[in-house]
Structure formats: structure tokens, C-alpha cells
C-alpha positions as a printed Julia matrix, in Angstrom:
260×3 Matrix{Float64}:
   8.27   11.32   13.01
   8.85   10.56   16.68
   9.1     6.83   17.24
  10.91    6.84   20.58
   7.86    7.7    22.65
   6.49    5.05   24.96
   2.79    5.67   24.3
   1.29    5.48   20.81
  -2.46    5.84   20.29
  -2.99    5.28   24.01
  -1.0     2.03   23.94
   1.92    1.72   26.36
   4.45    0.08   24.04
   6.75   -0.78   26.94
   4.11   -3.15   28.31
   3.08   -4.96   25.16
   2.64   -8.69   25.82
   4.83  -11.37   24.27
   3.08  -14.56   23.2
   4.77  -17.94   23.28
   4.39  -20.3    20.33
   2.02  -22.6    22.19
  -0.1   -19.61   23.21
  -0.26  -18.45   19.59
  -1.35  -21.88   18.39
  -4.06  -22.14   21.04
  -5.31  -18.6    20.39
  -5.48  -19.22   16.65
  -7.43  -22.41   17.2
  -9.95  -20.39   19.2
  -9.96  -17.61   16.59
 -10.95  -20.12   13.9
 -13.87  -21.11   16.14
 -15.04  -17.49   16.2
 -13.64  -16.45   19.59
 -13.39  -12.64   19.4
 -11.64  -12.4    22.77
  -8.9   -14.71   21.5
  -8.53  -12.56   18.37
  -8.12   -9.41   20.48
  -5.48  -11.12   22.62
  -3.66  -12.36   19.51
  -3.67   -8.88   17.97
  -2.33   -7.27   21.16
   0.37   -9.94   21.3
   1.54   -8.99   17.82
   1.49   -5.19   18.09
   5.28   -5.24   18.26
   5.2    -6.21   14.59
   3.45   -2.94   13.81
   6.02   -1.0    15.84
   8.89   -2.67   13.98
   7.31   -1.85   10.63
   6.6     1.84   11.29
  10.27    2.32   12.24
  11.02    1.73    8.56
   9.09    4.9     7.78
  10.98    7.05   10.32
  12.22    9.36    7.55
   8.69   10.26    6.49
   6.77   13.26    7.79
   3.81   11.11    8.81
   2.55   11.11   12.38
   3.62    7.97   14.29
   0.15    7.58   15.82
  -1.46    7.63   12.38
   0.97    5.06   10.99
   0.45    2.85   14.03
  -3.32    2.91   13.54
  -3.0     2.09    9.84
  -0.48   -0.63   10.62
  -2.95   -2.15   13.09
  -5.48   -2.38   10.25
  -2.93   -4.37    8.25
  -2.31   -6.58   11.28
  -6.03   -7.26   11.71
  -6.33   -8.15    8.02
  -3.4   -10.52    8.42
  -5.06  -12.22   11.41
  -8.32  -12.55    9.49
  -6.66  -14.12    6.44
  -3.79  -16.13    7.91
  -3.83  -19.89    7.39
  -1.57  -21.8     9.84
  -1.61  -24.8     7.49
   0.6   -22.84    5.06
   3.58  -23.68    7.31
   4.66  -20.05    7.39
   5.24  -18.02   10.52
   2.55  -15.44   11.21
   5.14  -12.65   11.33
   6.41  -13.61    7.86
   2.87  -13.37    6.53
   1.82  -10.28    8.48
   4.75   -7.9     7.93
   4.21   -7.45    4.14
   0.49   -6.85    4.76
   1.24   -4.2     7.4
   3.77   -2.53    5.1
   1.29   -2.6     2.21
  -1.44   -1.0     4.29
   0.88    1.81    5.41
   2.16    2.41    1.88
  -1.42    2.65    0.57
  -2.24    5.17    3.29
   0.83    7.28    2.5
   0.09    7.12   -1.23
  -3.51    8.23   -0.8
  -2.7    10.78    1.91
  -0.09   12.46   -0.27
  -2.13   12.46   -3.45
  -2.62   15.83   -5.07
  -6.35   16.49   -5.14
  -8.38   19.28   -6.67
 -11.38   20.43   -4.65
 -14.92   20.09   -6.0
 -15.45   23.89   -5.97
 -12.3    24.5    -8.03
 -13.3    21.87  -10.56
 -16.81   23.35  -10.82
 -15.37   26.82  -11.45
 -12.98   25.47  -14.07
 -15.72   23.51  -15.88
 -18.02   26.55  -15.9
 -15.23   28.61  -17.42
 -14.5    25.99  -20.07
 -18.2    25.67  -20.96
 -18.55   29.47  -21.15
 -15.48   29.68  -23.38
 -16.84   27.04  -25.77
 -20.23   28.78  -25.9
 -18.55   32.15  -26.56
 -16.48   30.74  -29.43
 -19.58   29.23  -31.07
 -21.48   32.5   -30.74
 -18.75   35.03  -31.59
 -16.37   32.85  -33.63
 -13.39   34.05  -31.61
 -11.61   33.27  -28.35
 -12.9    35.19  -25.32
 -10.67   36.99  -22.85
 -10.59   35.9   -19.22
 -12.48   39.07  -18.35
 -15.26   38.2   -20.81
 -15.53   34.7   -19.32
 -15.65   36.22  -15.83
 -18.51   38.51  -16.81
 -20.39   35.6   -18.41
 -20.34   33.3   -15.36
 -20.16   35.93  -12.61
 -16.86   34.78  -11.11
 -13.74   36.91  -10.72
 -11.06   36.45  -13.34
  -8.5    35.71  -10.59
 -10.6    32.75   -9.38
 -11.04   31.51  -12.95
  -7.3    31.59  -13.65
  -6.6    29.78  -10.38
  -9.23   27.1   -11.08
  -8.07   26.49  -14.65
  -4.49   26.23  -13.43
  -5.52   23.78  -10.7
  -7.06   21.26  -13.08
  -3.88   21.3   -15.14
  -1.91   19.87  -12.22
  -1.64   16.12  -11.67
  -4.5    14.61   -9.7
  -4.55   11.37   -7.77
  -4.76    8.21   -9.86
  -7.57    7.25   -7.49
  -9.61   10.39   -8.23
 -13.1     9.26   -9.29
 -14.08   10.7   -12.68
 -17.42    8.97  -13.15
 -19.93    6.99  -11.12
 -23.42    5.87  -12.07
 -24.29    4.71   -8.6
 -22.28    1.52   -8.95
 -18.52    1.09   -9.23
 -16.68    4.35   -9.8
 -14.39    4.92  -12.78
 -11.02    6.27  -11.65
  -8.3     8.23  -13.44
  -6.04    5.16  -13.39
  -8.69    3.21  -15.32
  -8.21    5.55  -18.27
  -4.41    5.32  -18.39
  -2.66    2.77  -20.58
  -0.03    0.69  -18.8
   2.25   -1.2   -21.16
   3.8    -3.02  -18.21
   0.48   -4.48  -17.11
  -0.13   -6.79  -20.04
  -1.25  -10.4   -19.84
   2.37  -11.58  -20.22
   3.37   -9.68  -17.07
   0.42  -11.15  -15.19
   1.36  -14.69  -16.2
   5.01  -13.99  -15.32
   3.94  -12.81  -11.88
   1.94  -16.0   -11.29
   4.91  -18.12  -12.37
   7.22  -16.24  -10.01
   4.79  -16.72   -7.14
   4.62  -20.46   -7.87
   8.43  -20.65   -7.96
   8.72  -18.93   -4.58
   6.31  -21.43   -3.04
   8.84  -24.17   -3.77
  11.39  -22.49   -1.5
  11.81  -23.12    2.19
  10.35  -20.62    4.65
  13.66  -18.87    5.36
  14.73  -18.71    1.72
  11.34  -17.32    0.71
  11.56  -14.7     3.45
  15.06  -13.67    2.35
  14.01  -13.36   -1.32
  11.03  -11.26   -0.27
  13.22   -8.91    1.78
  15.88   -8.62   -0.91
  13.84   -8.24   -4.08
  10.39   -7.07   -2.98
  11.37   -4.78   -0.11
  14.73   -3.74   -1.56
  16.87   -4.52    1.48
  20.63   -5.08    1.26
  22.16   -8.42    2.21
  23.57   -6.79    5.36
  20.13   -5.51    6.36
  18.62   -8.93    5.74
  21.39  -10.57    7.78
  20.59   -8.31   10.73
  16.87   -8.99   10.45
  17.11  -12.8    10.31
  20.1   -12.92   12.67
  22.59  -14.71   10.41
  25.79  -13.62    8.68
  25.87  -11.7     5.41
  27.75  -14.63    3.84
  24.93  -16.99    4.84
  22.38  -14.62    3.33
  24.38  -14.52    0.09
  24.61  -18.32   -0.05
  20.91  -18.85    0.71
  19.94  -16.18   -1.82
  22.02  -17.76   -4.59
  20.62  -21.22   -3.88
  17.06  -19.9    -3.81
  17.46  -18.03   -7.1
  18.99  -21.12   -8.7
  16.02  -23.24   -7.58
  13.56  -20.66   -8.9
  15.35  -20.43  -12.27
  15.33  -24.21  -12.59
  11.61  -24.34  -11.8
  10.8   -21.63  -14.34
  12.86  -23.4   -17.03
  10.93  -26.62  -16.48
   7.56  -24.93  -16.94
């Protein structure tokens, strides 16, 4: 994935604007009043965030233009949902949303999917086989199935093999015109029990008690999997400072969870 090019999706990255804090505050005030022009200016002023995020995916085979477009969707969502009263920097809020949007795209884009025609062929073959067994009380050969449904035995073998392979967890298996039922809805997940959900809420509440920098460091270390050295480079402090802040933050979180 080429990330060193100047132009991505028609945007000259060498000329991206930089917004000052006062400009950001004023633009966000106008955004809350419904000013679409202010929103567009704010988004353009934060496109460097998208560029910084897609560099993390430089080892992937995805097209940089595609990732930039998807990252921009995450940025727009962040702008639409950001609350300045939370006392958190916009970049701290936006980066995880941009990363999440890109990861969802890569997950869905790389999903193994079986085409409709292959599934139809496989289902016809399975139905014909069941009908043959009921009628003749024995298993049919592939050639007999082929003659029954008028499809070559090679195509039948290929189709039956295809539906044996893993499909996307987001493959719809049923829809009655309303919400679709997906493969993932039919899979048991022992890690997604009510206890885990409650634990997640408690952890989120504990993190809210941390300062902005400590919360950002914990997010980078334990939710994005970065090393202390990588975190130090990102927040521009020493690795020893990161270690000290991390230990203090974890101690505060443990104390909070014990008191609950």
C-alpha cells in the first residue's frame, strides 16, 4: 500500500490546512448550530488524523485511496457525535472511531463469500439427493444428481464444496422484509455473556475517572496493543513516564473496581 504519494482521492495532502485551537472551538460552536460549511472546514482541518491512522495499516494489501475514504467516514461520524463538554480532545475521540471504521471495512472486504448462483446449485443438489434417497432408499451418485437437476456433475461438486467453506459472519441467512438474521446470530459465544457485558461497563466507568492523558495511554496500550515505546513516541514523552503513568492509572482503576 503506497502511502508516500502526495495526492489521495484527489486531495493534495501536502496542502491540508492546520486548525488552531480557537478556530476549532469556533467551528464546533457553528457546527452545533447546524452550519454545514463550518462542518466541512472542520473535517478538512482534521484530515491529517485520517492520514496518520491509515499509516498503521501500511502492511496491508488495501488500496490507500480506499482506506482514506473509509477513514473519512469515521472522521465524519466522530464530528457528528463529538461532545466538547466531555473535556477530551477531538483527536483522542476521533482516532479510535477512524480505526474502527477501517477495521470494519477490512473485515467485511476480506470476508469469504459464496455467490448466490453457487448456493442455488448446491441447494438444488441437496434437495435432489434427499428426494432420491426417499424414492430409491439409497444414496445417489453425483452423476444421478446431475441428470436429475440438469447441471453438470463438475458444477455440482464445485458448488457443494463451496458451501462447506467458511462464510462471512455477516452473511444474511434469513430476512422476512425486516431485520436480517446473520450467521453470527446463530453462533454461541461463551465470552459474550451478561457477566462480560457488566465487566465491560465497569471498566468503561473506571477509565472515565482517569485524566485525559492517562486514559489515552491506557487506550493505546491495552485496546490498540501498542508498546510503551510506541506510546511514548506518540504522546511525545519518555518511556519511563509512560510506564509511571500507566502504573498509576491501573492502580486507580483497580481501586475503583474494588470499591464497586
